[in-house]
Coordinates of C-alpha atoms in Angstrom, one line a residue:
Chain A
M3 CA 164.2 134.8 109.5
N4 CA 163.7 131.1 109.0
E5 CA 160.5 129.4 107.8
V6 CA 159.2 128.6 111.2
N7 CA 159.6 132.2 112.3
M8 CA 158.0 133.5 109.1
I9 CA 155.0 131.2 109.7
A10 CA 154.7 132.3 113.3
A11 CA 154.8 136.0 112.2
A12 CA 152.3 135.3 109.5
Q13 CA 150.0 133.7 112.0
N14 CA 150.1 136.9 114.0
G15 CA 149.0 138.8 110.9
D16 CA 152.3 139.9 109.5
V17 CA 151.7 140.0 105.8
A18 CA 155.3 140.8 105.0
S19 CA 156.5 137.6 106.5
F20 CA 153.8 135.7 104.7
N21 CA 154.9 137.2 101.5
Q22 CA 158.4 135.9 102.1
L23 CA 156.8 132.4 102.2
V24 CA 155.0 133.3 99.0
R25 CA 158.2 134.2 97.3
A26 CA 159.7 131.0 98.4
Y27 CA 156.9 128.8 97.1
Q28 CA 155.2 130.6 94.3
T29 CA 157.3 129.0 91.6
I30 CA 156.5 125.5 92.7
V31 CA 152.9 126.3 93.3
Y32 CA 152.4 128.0 90.0
H33 CA 154.2 125.2 88.2
T34 CA 152.0 122.6 89.9
A35 CA 148.9 124.5 89.0
Y36 CA 150.1 125.1 85.5
R37 CA 150.6 121.4 84.8
V38 CA 147.5 120.3 86.5
L39 CA 145.2 122.8 84.9
G40 CA 147.0 123.0 81.6
D41 CA 146.4 126.7 81.3
G42 CA 148.4 129.7 82.4
D43 CA 145.6 132.0 83.3
A44 CA 143.8 129.4 85.4
A45 CA 147.1 128.5 87.0
S46 CA 147.6 132.2 87.9
D47 CA 144.2 132.4 89.4
A48 CA 144.6 129.2 91.3
T49 CA 148.0 130.2 92.6
Q50 CA 146.7 133.5 93.9
D51 CA 143.7 131.9 95.4
A52 CA 145.9 129.3 97.1
F53 CA 148.0 131.9 98.7
V54 CA 145.1 133.9 99.8
N55 CA 143.5 130.9 101.3
A56 CA 146.7 129.9 102.9
Y57 CA 147.0 133.2 104.5
K58 CA 143.5 133.2 105.7
N59 CA 143.9 129.8 107.2
I60 CA 147.5 130.1 108.3
R61 CA 146.5 129.7 111.9
S62 CA 145.3 126.2 111.2
F63 CA 148.8 125.2 110.3
R64 CA 150.2 123.4 113.3
G65 CA 153.6 122.4 112.3
G66 CA 154.9 119.6 110.1
S67 CA 155.8 120.3 106.5
F68 CA 154.6 123.7 105.5
K69 CA 155.2 122.8 101.9
A70 CA 152.9 119.8 102.1
W71 CA 150.3 121.8 104.0
L72 CA 150.4 124.5 101.3
L73 CA 150.2 122.0 98.6
R74 CA 147.1 120.6 100.1
I75 CA 145.5 124.0 99.7
V76 CA 146.8 124.1 96.2
T77 CA 145.3 120.8 95.4
N78 CA 141.9 121.9 96.6
T79 CA 142.2 125.2 94.9
C80 CA 143.1 123.6 91.6
Y81 CA 140.2 121.3 91.9
D82 CA 137.9 124.2 92.5
Q83 CA 139.3 125.9 89.4
L84 CA 138.8 122.9 87.4
R85 CA 135.2 122.5 88.4
A86 CA 134.6 126.2 87.7
K87 CA 136.2 125.7 84.3
K88 CA 134.0 122.7 83.6
R89 CA 130.9 124.6 84.3
K90 CA 132.0 127.3 81.9
P91 CA 134.3 125.6 79.4
T92 CA 136.6 127.8 77.5
A93 CA 137.7 127.5 74.0
S94 CA 141.2 126.7 75.0
L95 CA 140.1 123.8 77.1
D96 CA 138.0 122.4 74.3
A97 CA 141.0 122.7 72.0
L98 CA 142.9 120.6 74.5
L99 CA 140.4 117.9 74.7
I100 CA 139.1 117.6 71.2
D101 CA 141.7 115.6 69.3
P102 CA 144.8 114.6 71.1
D103 CA 145.7 112.3 68.3
N104 CA 146.4 114.9 65.8
P105 CA 150.0 116.0 65.8
A106 CA 150.9 119.5 66.8
P107 CA 151.8 121.9 64.1
G108 CA 155.4 121.6 63.1
L109 CA 155.8 118.2 64.5
G110 CA 156.8 116.7 61.2
E111 CA 160.3 118.1 61.5
A112 CA 160.7 116.4 64.7
R113 CA 161.4 113.1 63.1
E114 CA 164.9 114.1 62.0
E115 CA 166.0 114.9 65.5
S116 CA 167.5 112.6 68.1
P117 CA 165.3 111.6 71.0
H118 CA 167.3 113.8 73.3
E119 CA 166.7 116.8 71.1
H120 CA 163.1 115.9 71.1
A121 CA 163.0 116.0 74.8
E122 CA 163.9 119.6 74.9
R123 CA 161.5 120.7 72.2
S124 CA 158.4 122.4 73.2
E125 CA 156.3 119.9 71.3
L126 CA 157.1 117.4 73.9
A127 CA 156.0 119.7 76.6
Y128 CA 152.9 120.2 74.6
W129 CA 152.1 116.5 74.4
I130 CA 152.9 116.0 78.0
D131 CA 150.4 118.7 78.9
Q132 CA 147.9 117.1 76.6
G133 CA 148.5 113.7 78.1
L134 CA 148.2 115.1 81.6
Q135 CA 144.8 116.5 80.8
T136 CA 143.6 113.0 79.9
L137 CA 144.3 111.7 83.3
P138 CA 141.8 111.6 86.2
Y139 CA 142.4 114.5 88.5
D140 CA 143.9 112.5 91.4
Q141 CA 146.3 110.7 89.2
R142 CA 147.3 113.9 87.4
M143 CA 148.0 115.7 90.6
T144 CA 149.9 112.8 92.0
L145 CA 152.0 112.5 88.8
V146 CA 152.7 116.2 88.7
L147 CA 153.7 116.4 92.3
S148 CA 155.9 113.3 92.0
D149 CA 157.6 113.3 88.7
I150 CA 157.4 117.0 87.7
D151 CA 157.8 118.7 91.0
G152 CA 159.8 115.9 92.7
F153 CA 157.9 115.6 96.0
A154 CA 158.3 112.6 98.2
Y155 CA 155.5 110.1 98.5
E156 CA 154.8 111.2 102.1
E157 CA 154.4 114.8 101.1
I158 CA 152.1 113.9 98.2
A159 CA 150.1 111.8 100.6
V160 CA 149.6 114.9 102.8
A161 CA 148.9 117.2 99.9
T162 CA 146.3 114.9 98.4
N163 CA 144.8 113.8 101.7
T164 CA 145.5 110.2 101.2
N165 CA 148.0 107.5 102.2
V166 CA 151.3 106.5 100.7
G167 CA 149.9 103.3 99.3
T168 CA 147.3 105.2 97.3
V169 CA 149.9 107.6 96.1
K170 CA 152.0 104.7 94.8
S171 CA 149.1 103.1 93.0
R172 CA 147.9 106.3 91.5
L173 CA 151.4 107.1 90.4
S174 CA 151.8 103.7 88.8
R175 CA 148.6 104.0 86.8
A176 CA 149.3 107.6 85.8
R177 CA 152.8 106.8 84.6
A178 CA 151.6 103.8 82.6
H179 CA 148.8 106.0 81.1
M180 CA 151.3 108.7 80.2
R181 CA 153.6 106.2 78.7
D182 CA 150.8 104.8 76.5
Y183 CA 149.7 108.2 75.6
L184 CA 153.1 109.3 74.5
L185 CA 153.6 106.1 72.6
K186 CA 150.6 107.0 70.6
Q187 CA 152.5 110.1 69.5
Q188 CA 155.0 107.9 67.9
E189 CA 157.3 110.6 66.6
L190 CA 158.1 111.7 70.1
L191 CA 159.6 108.5 71.4
P192 CA 162.7 106.6 70.4
D193 CA 162.2 103.9 67.7
T194 CA 162.9 101.1 70.2
F195 CA 159.8 101.8 72.1
R196 CA 157.4 102.0 69.2
L197 CA 156.7 98.4 68.5
K198 CA 157.1 97.0 71.9
S199 CA 155.4 97.1 75.2
R200 CA 151.7 98.0 74.9
M201 CA 152.0 99.2 71.4
G202 CA 149.8 96.5 70.0
E203 CA 146.8 97.8 71.9
T204 CA 147.5 101.5 71.1
K205 CA 148.0 100.7 67.5
N206 CA 144.7 98.9 67.3
L207 CA 143.1 101.8 69.0
R208 CA 144.5 104.2 66.4
M209 CA 143.3 101.9 63.5
E210 CA 139.8 102.0 64.9
N211 CA 139.9 105.7 65.3
V212 CA 141.0 106.2 61.7
Chain B
M27 CA 148.6 74.0 80.7
F28 CA 145.7 76.4 80.8
N29 CA 146.5 76.9 84.3
R30 CA 150.1 77.7 83.5
K31 CA 149.1 80.3 81.0
N32 CA 146.9 82.0 83.6
R33 CA 149.8 82.0 86.0
I34 CA 152.0 83.6 83.5
Q35 CA 149.5 86.3 82.7
D36 CA 149.0 86.9 86.4
L37 CA 152.7 87.2 86.8
D38 CA 152.9 89.6 83.9
A39 CA 150.3 91.8 85.4
Y40 CA 151.9 91.6 88.8
V41 CA 155.2 92.7 87.4
H42 CA 153.7 95.5 85.3
E43 CA 151.9 96.9 88.3
R44 CA 155.2 97.1 90.1
L45 CA 157.4 98.6 87.5
S46 CA 156.6 102.1 88.7
D47 CA 157.7 101.3 92.2
Y48 CA 160.7 99.4 90.8
I49 CA 161.8 102.6 89.0
D50 CA 161.5 104.5 92.3
G51 CA 163.3 101.8 94.2
T52 CA 160.5 101.4 96.7
L53 CA 159.8 97.7 96.2
S54 CA 160.4 95.3 98.9
A55 CA 163.3 92.9 98.4
D56 CA 161.0 90.0 97.6
D57 CA 159.1 92.0 95.0
R58 CA 162.2 93.3 93.5
A59 CA 163.6 89.8 93.1
I60 CA 160.4 88.7 91.4
V61 CA 160.4 91.7 89.0
E62 CA 164.1 91.4 88.1
N63 CA 163.8 87.7 87.6
Y64 CA 160.8 88.3 85.3
L65 CA 162.5 91.1 83.4
A66 CA 165.6 88.9 82.8
G67 CA 163.6 86.4 80.8
N68 CA 161.1 88.7 79.2
P69 CA 162.1 91.3 76.5
D70 CA 158.6 92.8 76.3
A71 CA 158.6 93.5 80.0
R72 CA 162.0 95.0 79.7
A73 CA 160.7 97.3 76.9
A74 CA 157.8 98.2 79.0
L75 CA 160.1 99.1 81.8
E76 CA 162.4 101.1 79.6
S77 CA 159.5 103.1 78.1
L78 CA 158.1 103.8 81.5
Q79 CA 161.5 104.9 82.7
Y80 CA 161.7 107.1 79.6
T81 CA 158.3 108.6 80.3
V82 CA 159.3 109.4 83.9
Q83 CA 162.5 111.0 82.6
L84 CA 160.6 113.1 80.2
L85 CA 158.2 114.2 82.9
K86 CA 161.1 115.2 85.1
Q87 CA 162.7 117.2 82.4
T88 CA 159.5 119.1 81.7
P89 CA 160.6 122.7 81.7
A90 CA 159.0 124.9 84.3
P91 CA 156.8 127.7 82.9
A92 CA 158.0 131.2 83.7
L93 CA 156.3 132.8 86.6
P94 CA 153.9 135.3 85.1
R95 CA 154.0 137.7 88.0
Q96 CA 154.5 137.9 91.8
F97 CA 151.8 136.3 93.9
T98 CA 152.6 138.2 97.1
L99 CA 149.6 139.6 99.0
P100 CA 149.1 143.3 99.4
V101 CA 150.0 144.6 102.8
T102 CA 146.4 145.7 103.1
V103 CA 145.2 142.1 103.2
R104 CA 143.4 141.5 106.5
A105 CA 144.6 139.3 109.2
P106 CA 144.1 135.5 109.0
A107 CA 141.1 134.0 110.6
R108 CA 141.5 132.8 114.1
S109 CA 140.4 129.3 113.6
S110 CA 140.7 126.6 111.0
G111 CA 137.9 125.6 108.8
W112 CA 137.2 128.4 106.5
L113 CA 133.8 127.1 105.6
V114 CA 132.7 127.4 109.1
W115 CA 134.1 130.9 109.3
S116 CA 132.7 132.1 106.1
L117 CA 129.3 130.8 107.1
R118 CA 129.6 132.5 110.5
G119 CA 130.8 135.6 108.8
I120 CA 127.7 135.7 106.7
G121 CA 125.5 135.3 109.7
V122 CA 127.3 138.0 111.6
A123 CA 127.2 140.3 108.7
A124 CA 123.5 139.8 108.3
T125 CA 123.0 140.5 112.0
A126 CA 125.2 143.5 111.7
A127 CA 123.3 144.8 108.7
F128 CA 120.0 144.3 110.5
V129 CA 121.3 146.1 113.6
I130 CA 122.5 149.0 111.4
L131 CA 119.1 149.2 109.8
L132 CA 117.5 149.2 113.2
V133 CA 119.7 151.8 114.6
S134 CA 119.4 154.0 111.6
T135 CA 115.6 153.9 111.7
L136 CA 115.7 154.7 115.4
L137 CA 118.1 157.5 114.8
R138 CA 116.2 159.2 112.1
Q139 CA 113.2 159.6 114.3
P140 CA 114.3 161.3 117.4
G141 CA 116.9 163.5 115.8
N142 CA 120.5 164.0 116.1
L143 CA 121.0 163.5 119.8
A144 CA 120.5 159.8 119.7
E145 CA 123.3 159.4 117.3
T146 CA 125.9 161.0 119.5
A147 CA 124.7 158.9 122.3
N148 CA 124.8 155.6 120.5
A149 CA 127.7 156.0 118.2
P150 CA 130.6 155.0 120.3
A151 CA 133.2 156.8 118.2
A152 CA 131.4 160.0 117.5
Q153 CA 133.4 162.2 119.7
A154 CA 133.7 165.9 119.7
P155 CA 133.9 167.5 116.4
A156 CA 137.3 168.7 117.4
Q157 CA 138.6 165.3 116.4
P158 CA 137.5 165.2 112.8
S159 CA 139.5 162.1 112.1
V160 CA 137.1 160.0 114.0
V161 CA 133.9 160.1 112.1
V162 CA 131.1 157.7 112.2
A163 CA 128.3 157.8 109.7
L164 CA 126.2 154.9 111.0
A165 CA 122.9 155.5 109.5
P166 CA 123.6 156.7 106.0
T167 CA 125.7 153.7 105.1
A168 CA 123.2 151.2 106.3
A169 CA 121.4 151.0 103.0
P170 CA 124.1 149.6 100.8
I171 CA 125.1 146.8 103.0
P172 CA 122.3 144.3 102.5
I173 CA 122.5 144.8 98.8
T174 CA 126.2 144.3 98.5
L175 CA 126.6 141.5 100.9
T176 CA 124.4 139.0 99.2
P177 CA 125.1 138.8 95.5
N178 CA 128.1 136.6 95.1
P179 CA 129.1 133.8 97.3
T180 CA 132.3 133.2 95.4
N181 CA 135.5 132.9 97.3
E182 CA 137.1 136.1 96.6
P183 CA 140.3 137.5 98.0
P184 CA 140.3 139.9 100.9
T185 CA 140.8 143.0 99.0
S186 CA 137.5 144.6 99.7
S187 CA 137.7 148.0 101.0
V188 CA 134.4 149.6 101.7
L189 CA 132.2 146.8 102.7
M190 CA 134.3 146.2 105.7
V191 CA 133.9 149.7 106.9
T192 CA 130.2 149.8 106.5
V193 CA 129.7 146.6 108.3
E194 CA 131.7 147.4 111.2
P195 CA 129.9 150.2 113.0
P196 CA 127.5 147.9 115.0
A197 CA 130.4 145.8 116.2
P198 CA 130.8 147.6 119.5
T199 CA 127.1 147.3 120.3
E200 CA 126.2 144.0 119.1
E201 CA 128.9 141.5 118.0
P202 CA 132.4 142.4 118.8
A203 CA 133.8 139.9 116.3
P204 CA 136.4 141.5 114.2
A205 CA 137.7 138.2 113.0
T206 CA 134.5 137.0 111.5
L207 CA 133.7 140.2 109.7
P208 CA 136.4 139.9 107.2
A209 CA 135.1 136.6 106.1
A210 CA 131.8 138.3 105.4
A211 CA 133.5 141.0 103.5
S212 CA 135.4 138.5 101.3
K213 CA 132.1 137.0 100.4
A214 CA 130.7 140.3 99.6
Q215 CA 133.4 141.5 97.4
P216 CA 132.4 142.3 93.9
T217 CA 133.6 139.6 91.7
N218 CA 135.0 141.9 89.2
A219 CA 137.6 143.1 91.6
P220 CA 140.5 141.3 90.2
I221 CA 142.7 139.4 92.5
V222 CA 145.6 140.0 90.2
A223 CA 146.2 143.4 91.6
Q224 CA 148.7 142.1 94.0
D225 CA 151.6 144.1 92.8
Q226 CA 149.9 147.3 93.6
V227 CA 147.4 148.0 96.3
A228 CA 144.4 146.1 95.3
P229 CA 141.7 148.4 96.6
T230 CA 142.6 150.7 93.8
R231 CA 140.3 148.7 91.6
T232 CA 137.4 148.5 93.9
K233 CA 135.3 151.5 93.8
P234 CA 133.9 152.4 97.2
A235 CA 130.3 151.6 97.5
P236 CA 128.0 154.5 97.2
T237 CA 127.4 156.0 100.6
K238 CA 124.0 157.5 100.7
S239 CA 125.1 160.1 103.2
T240 CA 122.3 162.4 104.2
N241 CA 122.7 163.7 107.7
V242 CA 125.8 165.7 107.1
E243 CA 125.0 168.1 109.8
L244 CA 125.7 165.4 112.4
V245 CA 129.3 165.1 111.6
P246 CA 131.2 168.0 110.3
P247 CA 132.7 167.1 106.9
T248 CA 136.4 166.6 107.3
P249 CA 138.4 168.3 104.7
L250 CA 141.5 166.4 105.7
P251 CA 141.9 163.4 107.9
T252 CA 144.7 164.1 110.2
A253 CA 147.5 161.9 109.5
T254 CA 148.2 161.5 113.2
T255 CA 145.3 159.2 114.0
N256 CA 145.7 157.9 117.4
A257 CA 146.0 154.2 117.9
S258 CA 143.6 154.7 120.8
D259 CA 141.0 155.8 118.3
A260 CA 141.4 152.6 116.4
N261 CA 139.2 150.4 118.4
A262 CA 136.3 152.8 118.6
A263 CA 136.8 154.3 115.2
S264 CA 135.1 152.9 112.3
G265 CA 133.1 154.3 109.5
T266 CA 133.3 156.0 106.2
A267 CA 133.7 159.5 105.2
P268 CA 130.4 161.3 105.7
S269 CA 131.2 162.8 102.3
A270 CA 129.3 165.9 102.0
E271 CA 127.9 166.0 98.5
G272 CA 129.4 169.4 97.7
Q273 CA 133.0 168.5 98.3
S274 CA 134.2 165.1 97.6
A275 CA 135.5 164.3 100.9
P276 CA 138.8 162.5 101.2
A277 CA 138.4 159.0 102.3
T278 CA 138.5 159.1 106.0
V279 CA 141.0 156.9 107.5
T280 CA 139.8 156.2 110.9
Q281 CA 141.6 153.0 111.9
A282 CA 144.9 153.0 113.5
A283 CA 146.5 154.0 110.3
P284 CA 149.9 152.8 109.2
P285 CA 151.7 155.6 107.3
L286 CA 151.0 154.0 104.0
R287 CA 147.3 154.4 104.3
T288 CA 147.4 157.9 105.6
L289 CA 149.5 158.7 102.6
S290 CA 147.2 157.1 100.3
A291 CA 144.2 159.0 101.6
R292 CA 145.0 161.5 99.0
A293 CA 146.3 159.2 96.3
V294 CA 145.6 159.8 92.7
E295 CA 144.8 156.9 90.5
G296 CA 147.2 156.4 87.6
I297 CA 147.4 154.0 84.7
I298 CA 150.6 152.7 83.3
I299 CA 151.1 153.4 79.6
A300 CA 154.5 151.8 79.1
E301 CA 154.6 148.2 78.0
Q302 CA 156.9 147.3 80.8
L303 CA 157.7 149.8 83.5
K304 CA 160.4 149.4 86.1
V305 CA 159.5 150.3 89.7
R306 CA 162.4 151.6 91.6
Y307 CA 163.3 152.1 95.2
G308 CA 163.7 155.8 94.8
P309 CA 163.2 158.6 92.3
G310 CA 166.0 158.0 89.8
T311 CA 167.5 155.3 87.7
A312 CA 170.3 155.0 90.2
F313 CA 167.9 153.3 92.6
Q314 CA 167.5 149.6 92.4
V315 CA 164.6 148.1 90.5
I316 CA 162.2 146.5 93.0
G317 CA 159.5 145.4 90.6
G318 CA 157.7 145.9 87.3
L319 CA 154.4 147.0 86.0
K320 CA 152.7 146.4 82.8
R321 CA 150.6 148.5 80.5
D322 CA 147.1 149.3 81.8
E323 CA 147.9 148.4 85.3
H324 CA 146.4 150.8 87.8
V325 CA 148.4 152.4 90.6
N326 CA 147.9 154.7 93.5
I327 CA 150.1 157.7 93.1
I328 CA 150.8 159.2 96.5
G329 CA 153.6 161.6 95.8
R330 CA 156.1 163.1 93.4
N331 CA 159.7 164.2 93.5
A332 CA 160.8 167.9 93.3
N333 CA 161.0 168.2 89.6
N334 CA 157.9 166.0 88.9
G335 CA 160.0 163.5 86.9
W336 CA 159.2 160.7 89.2
L337 CA 156.0 159.6 90.9
A338 CA 155.7 157.7 94.1
I339 CA 153.2 154.9 94.1
E340 CA 151.9 152.5 96.6
F341 CA 154.0 149.4 96.3
P342 CA 153.6 146.9 99.0
E343 CA 156.3 144.8 97.4
N344 CA 158.7 147.3 99.0
L345 CA 158.6 146.1 102.5
Q346 CA 160.6 148.9 103.8
T347 CA 158.6 151.9 102.7
G348 CA 155.6 150.4 100.9
I349 CA 156.4 152.9 98.1
G350 CA 157.8 152.4 94.7
W351 CA 158.9 155.1 92.2
V352 CA 158.2 155.2 88.5
G353 CA 159.0 157.6 85.7
A354 CA 156.2 160.2 85.5
R355 CA 156.0 160.2 81.8
F356 CA 155.0 156.5 81.7
V357 CA 151.9 157.1 83.9
I358 CA 148.7 158.8 83.1
A359 CA 147.2 160.3 86.2
R360 CA 143.4 160.7 86.6
A361 CA 143.8 164.0 88.5
P362 CA 146.2 166.8 88.6
L363 CA 149.3 165.8 90.4
N364 CA 150.3 169.2 91.7
T365 CA 148.3 168.6 94.9
L366 CA 150.4 165.5 95.7
P367 CA 153.1 166.0 98.2
I368 CA 156.7 166.2 97.2
L369 CA 158.3 163.2 98.7
Q370 CA 162.0 162.9 99.5
A371 CA 164.2 160.0 98.5
P372 CA 163.6 156.9 100.5
E373 CA 166.6 157.5 102.8
S374 CA 164.5 160.0 104.7
F375 CA 161.8 157.5 105.4
A376 CA 161.8 155.9 108.7
P377 CA 160.9 152.2 108.2
P378 CA 157.3 151.9 109.0
T379 CA 157.8 149.1 111.4
E380 CA 154.2 148.9 112.4
T381 CA 152.8 148.9 108.9
P382 CA 151.9 145.3 108.3
T383 CA 149.9 144.5 111.3
E384 CA 146.7 142.8 112.1
T385 CA 144.9 146.0 111.9
P386 CA 142.1 145.6 109.4
T387 CA 143.0 147.8 106.6
E388 CA 139.8 147.8 104.7
T389 CA 139.1 151.5 104.9
P390 CA 138.9 153.1 101.5
E391 CA 142.3 153.9 100.3
Q392 CA 141.3 156.8 98.2
P393 CA 138.2 158.5 96.9
P394 CA 136.8 157.0 93.8
A395 CA 138.7 158.1 90.7
P396 CA 136.1 160.4 89.2
D397 CA 135.9 162.3 92.4
T398 CA 139.5 162.9 92.8
A399 CA 139.5 165.8 90.4
A400 CA 137.0 167.5 92.5
G401 CA 138.8 166.6 95.6
D402 CA 141.9 168.3 94.3
T403 CA 140.3 171.6 94.4
T404 CA 140.7 171.8 98.1
P405 CA 144.4 172.1 98.6
E406 CA 145.7 170.2 101.5
P407 CA 148.8 170.6 103.5
T408 CA 151.6 168.3 102.7
E409 CA 153.6 168.5 105.9
T410 CA 152.1 165.3 107.2
I411 CA 153.8 163.3 104.6
T412 CA 157.3 164.5 105.0
A413 CA 156.8 164.2 108.7
E414 CA 156.4 160.5 108.4

């Protein structure tokens, strides 16, 4: 059964068919939610909510990219999760936001490794997650959908309910922000990047903070 | 000279704004030429480009987190709404539910006064006692509804079981809107009903609302819902078990019941005690693994194999039979299992082709756990299971 048939069956109330769609997309949905929310439990909740909402509203899907349609629901669900979280902040979220400048535990060893080894270390994923959380929601979602999930501009535009131009500009700002954020964690990036580009500004910022 | 400096700064900003698009190759030819020209003579800009490229590369390499579990919906989830705009529907659902609750209250007060005759006249589904599977307890269930409907307007998943049932009775008389009622039920669901129960049948975790059943004499208590509920009954049938206080009645399945639900009418709640427990297609390690459960997860046990070594649980993940098998010693059951039917290996099951349908499946899947022990005292025939 192809996707179109599955969707049609789901629209007629066939849960089994819908679950096939769930299996096909749950990884990408969870991954997106995980990066955007920065928390596994919240991502689980958002993923489940998204699929429940998708099933409830499957009849409002009228063709086009199902993936983009689904991601739009995911985007909204994640946003709801985030707002709920803000109302009742958890310890883990506070920990994420308090002091992004402090190196993660065990980061000292990282200096001896090559940049490529760095890239595969979990510390890097940690800092990426940290950096993502400092982005405004729209930029964060756009960046995750584009560079982590690999969606096309058009799909992101549908998913975030905007146009391609806005997607591009959000992406541009988000990337620059992430670059600057990661540059602040100097150990993570190759030497060549440290003293160049926007480092002057970030260095000053650090000096003031210290 | 001042002017020139400004121009350079403008150009620098212009180029930096376009580096992201440059990386993606989405710049127009003109812009690309400008950027490349600028990069050629400006090491700082080149460094900015490289660091940006590196950042994007890092992002793309970010490892995906492992999926913590399956997010499939239980087969008992109700049919999707007929229209788009879930806000509208949920609002409408609340309205309809409120109307329904009011009508129930009205009917119930009316019914209590003249006596029993009125009920049989009004209740569309209350047929002859010869058909005990169709049981309507309109009046008694009226009380809980207004209470349970209001408290939490959170968007909860459609796993509610009992509320649906209690709301539905007035539908034939007042508002025949089955599509809107589920929305109300989802609003009304207790927030503590975890959505995470997708790998098993979710309603296990939701205790049926207390039915303040009083006029038992109206409807003869049904010791066993016949598993062969007619599809024709489905439209008229609705309602909860009139549970006589003396014997904890089995949850009456009155909708057009797919086999899974008729089976689960006598399910026993169980709790997984293994850290990780494999769910298999049939009773034995030779059968393929179709899923996994973790410690403390709740399951509905609906059968056992001949030597009691394996238990059959509700497992919607198994699209063929809706049943999964787990080793009996890894599960603690809340009631004696010897009343459960002995099920055969899955080969003997005819695929329940009609199982996942639009039929609202919100009827209680099983009696509340504490009651199951009592319910087990009335032995029930097991033929209906193997006949499936």
